[in-house]
PDB file of C-alpha atoms in Angstrom:
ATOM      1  CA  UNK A1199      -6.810 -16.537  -1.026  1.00 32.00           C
ATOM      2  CA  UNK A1200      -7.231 -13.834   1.149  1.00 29.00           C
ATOM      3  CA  UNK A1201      -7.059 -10.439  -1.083  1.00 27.00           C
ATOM      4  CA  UNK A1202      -9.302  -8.217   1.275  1.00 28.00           C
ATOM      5  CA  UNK A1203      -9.392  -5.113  -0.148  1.00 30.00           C
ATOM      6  CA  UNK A1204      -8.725  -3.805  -3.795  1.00 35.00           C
ATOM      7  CA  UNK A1205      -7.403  -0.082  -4.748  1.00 43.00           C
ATOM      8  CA  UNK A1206      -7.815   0.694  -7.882  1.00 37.00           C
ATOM      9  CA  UNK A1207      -6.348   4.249  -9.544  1.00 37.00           C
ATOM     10  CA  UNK A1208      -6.291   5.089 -13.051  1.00 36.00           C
ATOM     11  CA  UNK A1209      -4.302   8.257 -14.394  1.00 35.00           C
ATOM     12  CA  UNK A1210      -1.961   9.178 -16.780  1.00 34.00           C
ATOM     13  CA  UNK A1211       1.280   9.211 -15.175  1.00 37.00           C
ATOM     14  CA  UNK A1212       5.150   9.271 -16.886  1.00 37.00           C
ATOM     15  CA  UNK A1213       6.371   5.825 -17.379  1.00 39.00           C
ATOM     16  CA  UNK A1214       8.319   4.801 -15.371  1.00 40.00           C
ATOM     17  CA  UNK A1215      12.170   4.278 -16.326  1.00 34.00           C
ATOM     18  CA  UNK A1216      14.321   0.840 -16.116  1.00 30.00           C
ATOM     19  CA  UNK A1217      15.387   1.719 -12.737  1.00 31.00           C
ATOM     20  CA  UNK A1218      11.599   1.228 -11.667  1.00 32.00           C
ATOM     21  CA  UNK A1219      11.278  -2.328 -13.748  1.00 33.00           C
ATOM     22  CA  UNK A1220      14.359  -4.099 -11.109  1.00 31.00           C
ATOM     23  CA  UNK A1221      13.765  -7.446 -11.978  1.00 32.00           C
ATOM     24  CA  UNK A1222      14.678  -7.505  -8.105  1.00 35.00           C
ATOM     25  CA  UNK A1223      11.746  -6.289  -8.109  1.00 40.00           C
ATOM     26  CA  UNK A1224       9.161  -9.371  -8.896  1.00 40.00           C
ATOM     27  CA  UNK A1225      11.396 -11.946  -6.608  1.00 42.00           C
ATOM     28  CA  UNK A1226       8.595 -14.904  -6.142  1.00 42.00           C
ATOM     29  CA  UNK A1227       9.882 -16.349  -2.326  1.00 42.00           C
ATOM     30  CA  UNK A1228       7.492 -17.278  -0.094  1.00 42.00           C
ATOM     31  CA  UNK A1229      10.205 -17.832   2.701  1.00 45.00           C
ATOM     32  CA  UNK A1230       9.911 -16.417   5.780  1.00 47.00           C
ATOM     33  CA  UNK A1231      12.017 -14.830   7.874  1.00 47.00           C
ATOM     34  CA  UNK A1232      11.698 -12.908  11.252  1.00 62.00           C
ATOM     35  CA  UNK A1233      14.442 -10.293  10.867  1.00 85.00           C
ATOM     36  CA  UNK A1234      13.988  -7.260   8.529  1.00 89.00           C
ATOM     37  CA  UNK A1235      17.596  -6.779   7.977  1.00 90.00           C
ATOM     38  CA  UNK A1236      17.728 -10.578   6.973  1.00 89.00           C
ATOM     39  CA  UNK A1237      15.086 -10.882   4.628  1.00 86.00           C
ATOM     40  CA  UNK A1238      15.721  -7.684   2.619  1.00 89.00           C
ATOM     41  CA  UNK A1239      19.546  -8.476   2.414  1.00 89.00           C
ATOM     42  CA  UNK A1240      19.910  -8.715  -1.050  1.00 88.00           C
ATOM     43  CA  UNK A1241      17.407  -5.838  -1.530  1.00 89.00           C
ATOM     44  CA  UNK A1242      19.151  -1.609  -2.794  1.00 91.00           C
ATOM     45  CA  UNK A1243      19.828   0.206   0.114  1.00 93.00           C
ATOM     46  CA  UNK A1244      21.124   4.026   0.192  1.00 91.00           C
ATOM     47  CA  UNK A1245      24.738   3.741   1.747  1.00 90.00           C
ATOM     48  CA  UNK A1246      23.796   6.428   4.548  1.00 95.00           C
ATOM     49  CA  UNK A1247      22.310   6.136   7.427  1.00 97.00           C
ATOM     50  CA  UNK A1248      20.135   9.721   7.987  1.00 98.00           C
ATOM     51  CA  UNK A1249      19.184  11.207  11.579  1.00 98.00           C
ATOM     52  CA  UNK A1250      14.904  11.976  11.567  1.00 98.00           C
ATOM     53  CA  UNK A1251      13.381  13.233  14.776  1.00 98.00           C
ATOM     54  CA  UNK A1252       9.451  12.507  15.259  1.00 98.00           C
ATOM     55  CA  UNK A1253       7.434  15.582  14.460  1.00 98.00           C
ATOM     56  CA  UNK A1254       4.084  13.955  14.331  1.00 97.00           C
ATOM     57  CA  UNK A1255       1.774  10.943  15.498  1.00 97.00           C
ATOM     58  CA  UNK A1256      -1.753   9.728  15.004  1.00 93.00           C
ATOM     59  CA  UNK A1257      -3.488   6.742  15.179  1.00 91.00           C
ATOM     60  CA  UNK A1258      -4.880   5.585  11.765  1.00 84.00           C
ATOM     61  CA  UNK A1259      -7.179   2.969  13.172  1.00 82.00           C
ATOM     62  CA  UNK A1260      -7.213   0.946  16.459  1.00 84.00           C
ATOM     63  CA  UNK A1261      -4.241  -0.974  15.566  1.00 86.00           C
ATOM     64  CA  UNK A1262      -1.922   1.149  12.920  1.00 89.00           C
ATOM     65  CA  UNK A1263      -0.513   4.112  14.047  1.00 93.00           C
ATOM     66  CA  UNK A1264       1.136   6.703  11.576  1.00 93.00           C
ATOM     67  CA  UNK A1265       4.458   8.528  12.199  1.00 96.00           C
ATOM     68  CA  UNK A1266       5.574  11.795  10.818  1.00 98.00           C
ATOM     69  CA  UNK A1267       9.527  12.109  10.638  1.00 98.00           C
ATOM     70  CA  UNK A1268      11.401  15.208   9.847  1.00 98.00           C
ATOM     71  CA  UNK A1269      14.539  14.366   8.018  1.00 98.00           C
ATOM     72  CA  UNK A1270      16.139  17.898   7.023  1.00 94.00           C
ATOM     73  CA  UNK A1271      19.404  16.637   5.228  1.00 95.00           C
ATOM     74  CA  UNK A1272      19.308  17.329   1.640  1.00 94.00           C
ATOM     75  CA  UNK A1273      20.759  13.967   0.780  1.00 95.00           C
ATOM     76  CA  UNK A1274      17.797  11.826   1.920  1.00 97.00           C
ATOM     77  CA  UNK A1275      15.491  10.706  -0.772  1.00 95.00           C
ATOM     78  CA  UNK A1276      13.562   8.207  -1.867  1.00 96.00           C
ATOM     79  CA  UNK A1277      11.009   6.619  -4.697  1.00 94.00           C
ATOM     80  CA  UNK A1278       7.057   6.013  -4.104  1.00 91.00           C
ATOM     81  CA  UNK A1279       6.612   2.397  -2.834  1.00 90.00           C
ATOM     82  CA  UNK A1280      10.383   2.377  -1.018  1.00 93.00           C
ATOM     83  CA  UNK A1281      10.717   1.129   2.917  1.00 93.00           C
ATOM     84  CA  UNK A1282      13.259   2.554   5.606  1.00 96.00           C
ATOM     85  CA  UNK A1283      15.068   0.641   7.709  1.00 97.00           C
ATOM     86  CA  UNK A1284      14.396   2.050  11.046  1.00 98.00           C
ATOM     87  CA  UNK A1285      17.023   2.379  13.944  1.00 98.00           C
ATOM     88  CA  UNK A1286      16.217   2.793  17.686  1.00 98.00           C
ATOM     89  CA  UNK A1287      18.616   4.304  19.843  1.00 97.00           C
ATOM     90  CA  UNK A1288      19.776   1.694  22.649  1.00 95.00           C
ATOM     91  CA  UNK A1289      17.141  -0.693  20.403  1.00 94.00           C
ATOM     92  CA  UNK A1290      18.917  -4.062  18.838  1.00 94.00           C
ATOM     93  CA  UNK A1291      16.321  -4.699  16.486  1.00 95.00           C
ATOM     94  CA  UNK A1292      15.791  -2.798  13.389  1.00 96.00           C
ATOM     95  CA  UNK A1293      12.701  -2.172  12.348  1.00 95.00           C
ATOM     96  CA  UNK A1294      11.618  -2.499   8.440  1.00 94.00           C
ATOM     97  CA  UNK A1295       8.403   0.289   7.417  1.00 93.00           C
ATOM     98  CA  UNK A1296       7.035   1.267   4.284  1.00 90.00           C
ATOM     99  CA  UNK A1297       7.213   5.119   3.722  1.00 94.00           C
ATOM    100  CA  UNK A1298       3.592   5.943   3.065  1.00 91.00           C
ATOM    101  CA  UNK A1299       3.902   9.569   2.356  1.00 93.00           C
ATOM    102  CA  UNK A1300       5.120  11.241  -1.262  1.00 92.00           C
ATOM    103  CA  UNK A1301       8.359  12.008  -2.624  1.00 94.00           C
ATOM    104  CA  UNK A1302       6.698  15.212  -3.148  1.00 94.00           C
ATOM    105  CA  UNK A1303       5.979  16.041   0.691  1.00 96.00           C
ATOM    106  CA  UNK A1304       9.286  15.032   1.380  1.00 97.00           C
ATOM    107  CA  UNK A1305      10.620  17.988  -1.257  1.00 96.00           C
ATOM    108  CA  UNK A1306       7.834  20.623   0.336  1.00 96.00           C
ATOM    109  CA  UNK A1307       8.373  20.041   4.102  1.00 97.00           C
ATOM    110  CA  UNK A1308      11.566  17.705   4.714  1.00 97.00           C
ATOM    111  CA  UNK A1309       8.946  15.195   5.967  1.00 98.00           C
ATOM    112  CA  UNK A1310       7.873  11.857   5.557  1.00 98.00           C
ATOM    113  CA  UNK A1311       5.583   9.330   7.038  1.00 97.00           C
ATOM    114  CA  UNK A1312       4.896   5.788   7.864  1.00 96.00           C
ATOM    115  CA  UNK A1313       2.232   3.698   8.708  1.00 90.00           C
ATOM    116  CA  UNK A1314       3.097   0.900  11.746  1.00 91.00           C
ATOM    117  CA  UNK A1315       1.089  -1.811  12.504  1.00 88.00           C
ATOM    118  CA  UNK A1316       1.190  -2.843  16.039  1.00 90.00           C
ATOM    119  CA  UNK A1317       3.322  -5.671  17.044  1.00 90.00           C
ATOM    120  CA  UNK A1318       5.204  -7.058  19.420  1.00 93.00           C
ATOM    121  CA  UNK A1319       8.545  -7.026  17.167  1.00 93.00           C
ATOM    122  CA  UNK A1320      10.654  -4.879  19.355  1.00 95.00           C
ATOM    123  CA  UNK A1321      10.367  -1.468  17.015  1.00 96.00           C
ATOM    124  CA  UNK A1322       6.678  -1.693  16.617  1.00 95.00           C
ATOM    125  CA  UNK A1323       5.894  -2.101  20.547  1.00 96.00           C
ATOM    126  CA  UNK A1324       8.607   1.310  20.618  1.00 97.00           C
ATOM    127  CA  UNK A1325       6.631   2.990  18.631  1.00 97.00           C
ATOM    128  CA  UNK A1326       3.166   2.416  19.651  1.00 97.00           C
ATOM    129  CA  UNK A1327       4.314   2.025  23.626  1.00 96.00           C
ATOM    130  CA  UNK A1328       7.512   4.491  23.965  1.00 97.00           C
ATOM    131  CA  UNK A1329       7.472   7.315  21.014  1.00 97.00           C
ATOM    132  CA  UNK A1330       7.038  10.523  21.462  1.00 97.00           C
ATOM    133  CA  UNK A1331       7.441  14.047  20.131  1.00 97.00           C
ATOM    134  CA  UNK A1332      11.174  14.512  19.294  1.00 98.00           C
ATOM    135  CA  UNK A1333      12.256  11.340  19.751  1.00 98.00           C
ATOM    136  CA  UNK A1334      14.924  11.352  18.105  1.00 98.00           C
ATOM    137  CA  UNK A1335      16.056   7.901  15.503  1.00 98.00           C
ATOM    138  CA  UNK A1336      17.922   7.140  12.339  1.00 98.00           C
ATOM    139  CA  UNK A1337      16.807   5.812   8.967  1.00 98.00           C
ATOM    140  CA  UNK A1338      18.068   4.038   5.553  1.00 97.00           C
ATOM    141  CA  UNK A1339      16.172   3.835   2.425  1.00 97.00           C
ATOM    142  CA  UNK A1340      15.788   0.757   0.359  1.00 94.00           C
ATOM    143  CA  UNK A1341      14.194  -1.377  -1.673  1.00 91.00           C
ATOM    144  CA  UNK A1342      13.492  -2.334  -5.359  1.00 90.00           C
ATOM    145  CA  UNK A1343       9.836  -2.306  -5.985  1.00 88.00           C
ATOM    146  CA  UNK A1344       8.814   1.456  -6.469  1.00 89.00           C
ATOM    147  CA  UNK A1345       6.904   3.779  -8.846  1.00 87.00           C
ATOM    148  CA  UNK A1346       9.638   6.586 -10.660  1.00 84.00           C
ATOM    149  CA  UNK A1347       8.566   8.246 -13.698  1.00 77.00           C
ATOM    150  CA  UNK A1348      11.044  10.093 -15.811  1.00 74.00           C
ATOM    151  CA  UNK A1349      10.356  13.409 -17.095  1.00 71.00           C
ATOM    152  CA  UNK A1350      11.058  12.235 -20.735  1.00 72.00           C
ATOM    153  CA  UNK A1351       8.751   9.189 -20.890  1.00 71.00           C
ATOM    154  CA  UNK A1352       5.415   8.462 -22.103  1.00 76.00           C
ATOM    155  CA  UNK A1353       2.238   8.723 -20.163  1.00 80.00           C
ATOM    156  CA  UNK A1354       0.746   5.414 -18.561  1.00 85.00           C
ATOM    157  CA  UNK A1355      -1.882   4.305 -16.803  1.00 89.00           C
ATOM    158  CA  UNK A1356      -1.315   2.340 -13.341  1.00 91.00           C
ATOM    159  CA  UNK A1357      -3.907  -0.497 -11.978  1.00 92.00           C
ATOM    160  CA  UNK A1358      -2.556  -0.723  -8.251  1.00 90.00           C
ATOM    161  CA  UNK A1359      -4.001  -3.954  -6.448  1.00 90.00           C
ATOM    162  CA  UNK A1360      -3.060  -3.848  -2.353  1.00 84.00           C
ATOM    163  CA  UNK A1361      -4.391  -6.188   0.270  1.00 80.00           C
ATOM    164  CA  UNK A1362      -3.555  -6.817   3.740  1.00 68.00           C
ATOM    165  CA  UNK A1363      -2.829  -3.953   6.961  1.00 59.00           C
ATOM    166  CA  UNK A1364       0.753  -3.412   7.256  1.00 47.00           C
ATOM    167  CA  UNK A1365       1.775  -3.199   3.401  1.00 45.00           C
ATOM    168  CA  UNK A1366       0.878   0.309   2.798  1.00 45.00           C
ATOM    169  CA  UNK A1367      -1.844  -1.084   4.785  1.00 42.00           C
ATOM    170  CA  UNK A1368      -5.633  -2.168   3.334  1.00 49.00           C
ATOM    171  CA  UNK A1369      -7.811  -3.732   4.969  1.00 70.00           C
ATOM    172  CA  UNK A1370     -11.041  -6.627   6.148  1.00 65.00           C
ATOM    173  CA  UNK A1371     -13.189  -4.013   7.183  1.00 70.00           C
ATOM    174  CA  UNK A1372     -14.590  -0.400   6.847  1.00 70.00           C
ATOM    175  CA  UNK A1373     -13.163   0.141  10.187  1.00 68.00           C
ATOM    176  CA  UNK A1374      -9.353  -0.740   9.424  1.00 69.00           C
ATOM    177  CA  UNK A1375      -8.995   1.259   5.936  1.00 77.00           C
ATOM    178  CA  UNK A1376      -6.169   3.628   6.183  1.00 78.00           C
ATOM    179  CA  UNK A1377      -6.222   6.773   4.526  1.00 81.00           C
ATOM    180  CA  UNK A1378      -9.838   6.282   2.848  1.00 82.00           C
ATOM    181  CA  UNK A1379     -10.318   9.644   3.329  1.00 84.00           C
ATOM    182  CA  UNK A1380      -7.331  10.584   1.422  1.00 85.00           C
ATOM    183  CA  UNK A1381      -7.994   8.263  -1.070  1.00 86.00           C
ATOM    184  CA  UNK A1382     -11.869   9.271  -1.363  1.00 88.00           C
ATOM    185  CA  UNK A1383     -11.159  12.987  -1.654  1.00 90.00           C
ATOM    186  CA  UNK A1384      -8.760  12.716  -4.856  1.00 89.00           C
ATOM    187  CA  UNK A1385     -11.180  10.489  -6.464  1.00 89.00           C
ATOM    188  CA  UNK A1386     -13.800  12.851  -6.362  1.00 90.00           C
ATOM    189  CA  UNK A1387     -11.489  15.829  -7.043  1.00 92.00           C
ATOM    190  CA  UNK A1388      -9.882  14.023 -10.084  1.00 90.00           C
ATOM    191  CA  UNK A1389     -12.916  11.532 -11.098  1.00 87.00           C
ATOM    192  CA  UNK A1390     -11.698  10.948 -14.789  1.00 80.00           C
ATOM    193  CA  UNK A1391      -8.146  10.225 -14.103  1.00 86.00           C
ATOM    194  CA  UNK A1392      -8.873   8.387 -10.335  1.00 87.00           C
ATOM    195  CA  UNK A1393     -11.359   5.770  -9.698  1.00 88.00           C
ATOM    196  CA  UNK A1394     -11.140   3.432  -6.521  1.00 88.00           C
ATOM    197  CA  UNK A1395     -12.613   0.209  -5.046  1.00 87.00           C
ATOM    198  CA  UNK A1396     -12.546  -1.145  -1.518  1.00 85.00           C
ATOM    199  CA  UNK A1397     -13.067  -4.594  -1.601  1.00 82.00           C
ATOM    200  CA  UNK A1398     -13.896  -6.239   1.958  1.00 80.00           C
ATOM    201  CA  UNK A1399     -14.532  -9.642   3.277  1.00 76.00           C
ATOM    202  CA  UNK A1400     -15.159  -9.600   6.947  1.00 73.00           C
ATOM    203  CA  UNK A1401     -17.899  -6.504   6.159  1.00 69.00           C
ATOM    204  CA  UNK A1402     -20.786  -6.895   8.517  1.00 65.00           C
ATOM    205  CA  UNK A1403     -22.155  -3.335   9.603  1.00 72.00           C
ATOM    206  CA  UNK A1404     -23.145  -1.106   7.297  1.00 75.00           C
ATOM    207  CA  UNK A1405     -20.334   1.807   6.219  1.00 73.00           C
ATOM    208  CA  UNK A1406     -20.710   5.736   6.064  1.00 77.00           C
ATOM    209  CA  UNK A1407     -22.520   6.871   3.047  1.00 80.00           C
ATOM    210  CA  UNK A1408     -19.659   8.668   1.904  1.00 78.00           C
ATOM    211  CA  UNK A1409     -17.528   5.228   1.623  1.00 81.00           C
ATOM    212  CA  UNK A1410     -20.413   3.206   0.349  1.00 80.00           C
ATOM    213  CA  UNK A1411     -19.748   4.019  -3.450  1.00 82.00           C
ATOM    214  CA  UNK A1412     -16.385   2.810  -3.220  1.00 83.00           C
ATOM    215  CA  UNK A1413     -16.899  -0.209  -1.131  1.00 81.00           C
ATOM    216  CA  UNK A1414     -17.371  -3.939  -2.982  1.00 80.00           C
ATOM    217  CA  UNK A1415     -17.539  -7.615  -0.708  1.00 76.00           C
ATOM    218  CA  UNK A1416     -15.458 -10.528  -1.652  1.00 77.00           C
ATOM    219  CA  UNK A1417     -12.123 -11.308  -2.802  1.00 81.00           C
ATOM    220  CA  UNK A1418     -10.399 -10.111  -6.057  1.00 85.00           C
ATOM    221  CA  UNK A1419     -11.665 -12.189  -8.649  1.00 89.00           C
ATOM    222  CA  UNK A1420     -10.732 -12.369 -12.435  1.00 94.00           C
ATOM    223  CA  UNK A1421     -13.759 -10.713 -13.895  1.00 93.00           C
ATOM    224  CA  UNK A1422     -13.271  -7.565 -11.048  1.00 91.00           C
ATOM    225  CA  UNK A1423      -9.806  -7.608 -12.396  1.00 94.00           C
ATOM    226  CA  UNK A1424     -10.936  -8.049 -16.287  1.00 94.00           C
ATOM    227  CA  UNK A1425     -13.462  -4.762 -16.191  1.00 91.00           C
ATOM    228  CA  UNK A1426     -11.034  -2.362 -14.586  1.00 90.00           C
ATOM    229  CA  UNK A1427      -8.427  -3.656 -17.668  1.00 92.00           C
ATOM    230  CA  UNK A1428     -11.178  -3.123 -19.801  1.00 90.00           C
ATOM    231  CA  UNK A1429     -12.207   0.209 -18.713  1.00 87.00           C
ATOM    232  CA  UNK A1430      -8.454   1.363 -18.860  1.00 85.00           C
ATOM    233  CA  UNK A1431      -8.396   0.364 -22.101  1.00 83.00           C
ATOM    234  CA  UNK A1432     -11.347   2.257 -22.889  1.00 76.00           C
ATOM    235  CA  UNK A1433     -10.382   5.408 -21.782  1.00 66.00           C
ATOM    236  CA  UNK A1434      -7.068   5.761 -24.047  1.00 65.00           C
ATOM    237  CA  UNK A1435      -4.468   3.671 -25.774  1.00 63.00           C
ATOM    238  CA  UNK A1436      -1.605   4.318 -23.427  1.00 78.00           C
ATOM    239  CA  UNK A1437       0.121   1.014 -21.791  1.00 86.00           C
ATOM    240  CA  UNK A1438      -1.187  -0.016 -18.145  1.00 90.00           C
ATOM    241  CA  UNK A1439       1.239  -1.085 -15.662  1.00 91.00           C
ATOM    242  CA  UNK A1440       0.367  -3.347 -12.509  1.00 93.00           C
ATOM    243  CA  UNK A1441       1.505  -2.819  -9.290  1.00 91.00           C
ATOM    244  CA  UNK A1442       0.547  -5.643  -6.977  1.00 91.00           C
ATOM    245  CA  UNK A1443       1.355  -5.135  -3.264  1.00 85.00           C
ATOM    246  CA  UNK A1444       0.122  -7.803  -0.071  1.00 82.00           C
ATOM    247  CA  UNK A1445       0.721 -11.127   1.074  1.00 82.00           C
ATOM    248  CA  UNK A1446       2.384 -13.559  -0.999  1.00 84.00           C
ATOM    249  CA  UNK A1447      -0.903 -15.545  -1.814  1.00 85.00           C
ATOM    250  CA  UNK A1448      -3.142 -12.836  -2.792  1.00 86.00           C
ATOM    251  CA  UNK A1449      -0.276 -11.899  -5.237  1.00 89.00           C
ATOM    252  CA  UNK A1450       0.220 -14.972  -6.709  1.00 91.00           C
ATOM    253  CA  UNK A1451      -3.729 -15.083  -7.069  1.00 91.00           C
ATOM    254  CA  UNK A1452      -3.798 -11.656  -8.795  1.00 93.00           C
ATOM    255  CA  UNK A1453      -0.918 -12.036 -11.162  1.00 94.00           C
ATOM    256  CA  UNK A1454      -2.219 -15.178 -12.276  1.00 95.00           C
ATOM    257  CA  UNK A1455      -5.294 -13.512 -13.256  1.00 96.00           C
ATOM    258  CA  UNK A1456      -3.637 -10.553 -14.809  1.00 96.00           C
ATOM    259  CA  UNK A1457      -1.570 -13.408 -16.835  1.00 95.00           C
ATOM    260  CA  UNK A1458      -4.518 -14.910 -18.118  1.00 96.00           C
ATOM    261  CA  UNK A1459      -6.319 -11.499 -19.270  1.00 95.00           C
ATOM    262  CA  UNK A1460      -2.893 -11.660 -20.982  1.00 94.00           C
ATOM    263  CA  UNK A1461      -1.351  -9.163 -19.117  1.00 94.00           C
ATOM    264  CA  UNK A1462       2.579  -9.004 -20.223  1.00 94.00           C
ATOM    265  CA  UNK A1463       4.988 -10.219 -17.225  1.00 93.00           C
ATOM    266  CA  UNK A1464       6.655  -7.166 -17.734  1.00 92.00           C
ATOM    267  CA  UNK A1465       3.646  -5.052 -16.974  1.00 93.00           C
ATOM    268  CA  UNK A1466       3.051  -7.203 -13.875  1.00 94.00           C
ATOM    269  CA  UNK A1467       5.284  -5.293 -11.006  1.00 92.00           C
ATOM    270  CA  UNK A1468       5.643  -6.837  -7.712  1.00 88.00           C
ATOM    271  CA  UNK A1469       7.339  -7.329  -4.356  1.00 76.00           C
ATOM    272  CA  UNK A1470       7.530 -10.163  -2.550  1.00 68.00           C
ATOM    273  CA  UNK A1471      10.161 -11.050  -0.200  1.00 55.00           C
ATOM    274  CA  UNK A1472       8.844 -11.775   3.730  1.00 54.00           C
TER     275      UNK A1472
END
């Protein structure tokens, strides 16, 4: 299998409500296909097409770089875990990118962000190669796998499990973690209601000392999975939902696990379309 790294945060959260449990949302294909558009065809879209103009780039790590959109039209939204389709000008090929940024920085600033891997699909080489400040492009909203609590419901806890770069990207080694700093810092700001673990496989130097708490070798096994349940559990009697997010076999390796710690499928969320 080739889980590589493994997030873990635990908080109490509103449940989500049926619009977050799609069951669009656990599709178990393995097909793959090279065009976004194609593969996500049967996937919710927003009807609108909304103009964004690039306000902001960094590179994440050698190979991932992360783009800052300003989208000020009051119709655009979206849900945590939700993707954009992504339209060049002049550009044939759309390009498919999960929004990595909150729903809440989107309400603050009229800004959200993604995280590209670099490729040589035609709108990844654009925006590693070609982007620039202003640039101006278009984006759509979609998907069915996302994270949207309602202000009525009950609070939950959330085990998220995430492997591979490119899927709100994770990573082999110390080097390629995206956002660890981000990810660090609320941990140690919020330590009873966020705990994390970076599990790498290709780990030979050794990491910062600030990282080296959080970091673990080897896959995701069953008993890794079993004492984060167990520790949930442990820390109140509200329901635990799954999130699962990375390449196809590392989720059908995880939720297999998570169904024999008897896990209910409905607590299991995941995507998996490519």
């Amino acid at each position: 299998m080739t889980a590589r790294r493994w997030l873990k945060v635990a908080g109490s959260f509103a449940a989500p409500g049926a619009s977050g449990l799609i069951p669009g949302s656990r599709r178990m294909s393995s097909r793959r296909k090279t065009d976004h558009l194609e593969r996500t065809a049967n996937n919710y879209r927003q009807m609108a097409v909304f103009p964004a103009k690039v306000c902001g780039m960094m590179n994440e790590s050698d190979s991932v770089r992360r783009l800052r959109l300003s989208i000020p039209h009051p119709d655009f939204s979206f849900k945590a875990g939700q993707w954009v389709d992504f339209f060049i000008p002049g550009q044939e090929k759309v390009g498919g990118f999960s929004i990595c940024s909150s729903p809440a920085l989107l309400r603050r600033e009229g800004v959200i962000e993604l995280a590209v891997k670099y490729t040589t699909h035609p709108p990844a080489h654009w925006i590693h190669h070609s982007c620039r400040l202003d640039s101006e492009v278009e984006v759509r909203v979609g998907g069915d796998f996302f994270f949207d609590p309602s202000p009525g419901g009950g609070a939950v806890d959330l085990l998220l499990v995430a492997g591979g770069v490119g899927i709100n990207p994770l990573a082999k080694t110390a080097q390629d973690l995206l956002f660890q700093s981000s990810i660090v810092e609320a941990c140690e700001e919020f330590p009873g209601r966020f705990s994390c673990d970076f599990h790498l496989t290709h780990q030979s130097e050794e990491v910062e000392p600030q990282l080296q708490p959080y970091i673990s070798g080897g896959r995701i096994s069953e008993q890794v999975l079993r004492e984060h349940l167990e520790s949930l559990a442990g820390a109140g009697r509200r329901e635990t939902l799954c999130y699962l997010c990375g390449p196809p076999p590392m989720i059908e390796s995880v939720s297999g696990h998570l169904q024999r710690l008897g896990v209910p499928p409905h607590r299991v969320l995941f995507e998996k379309w490519w």
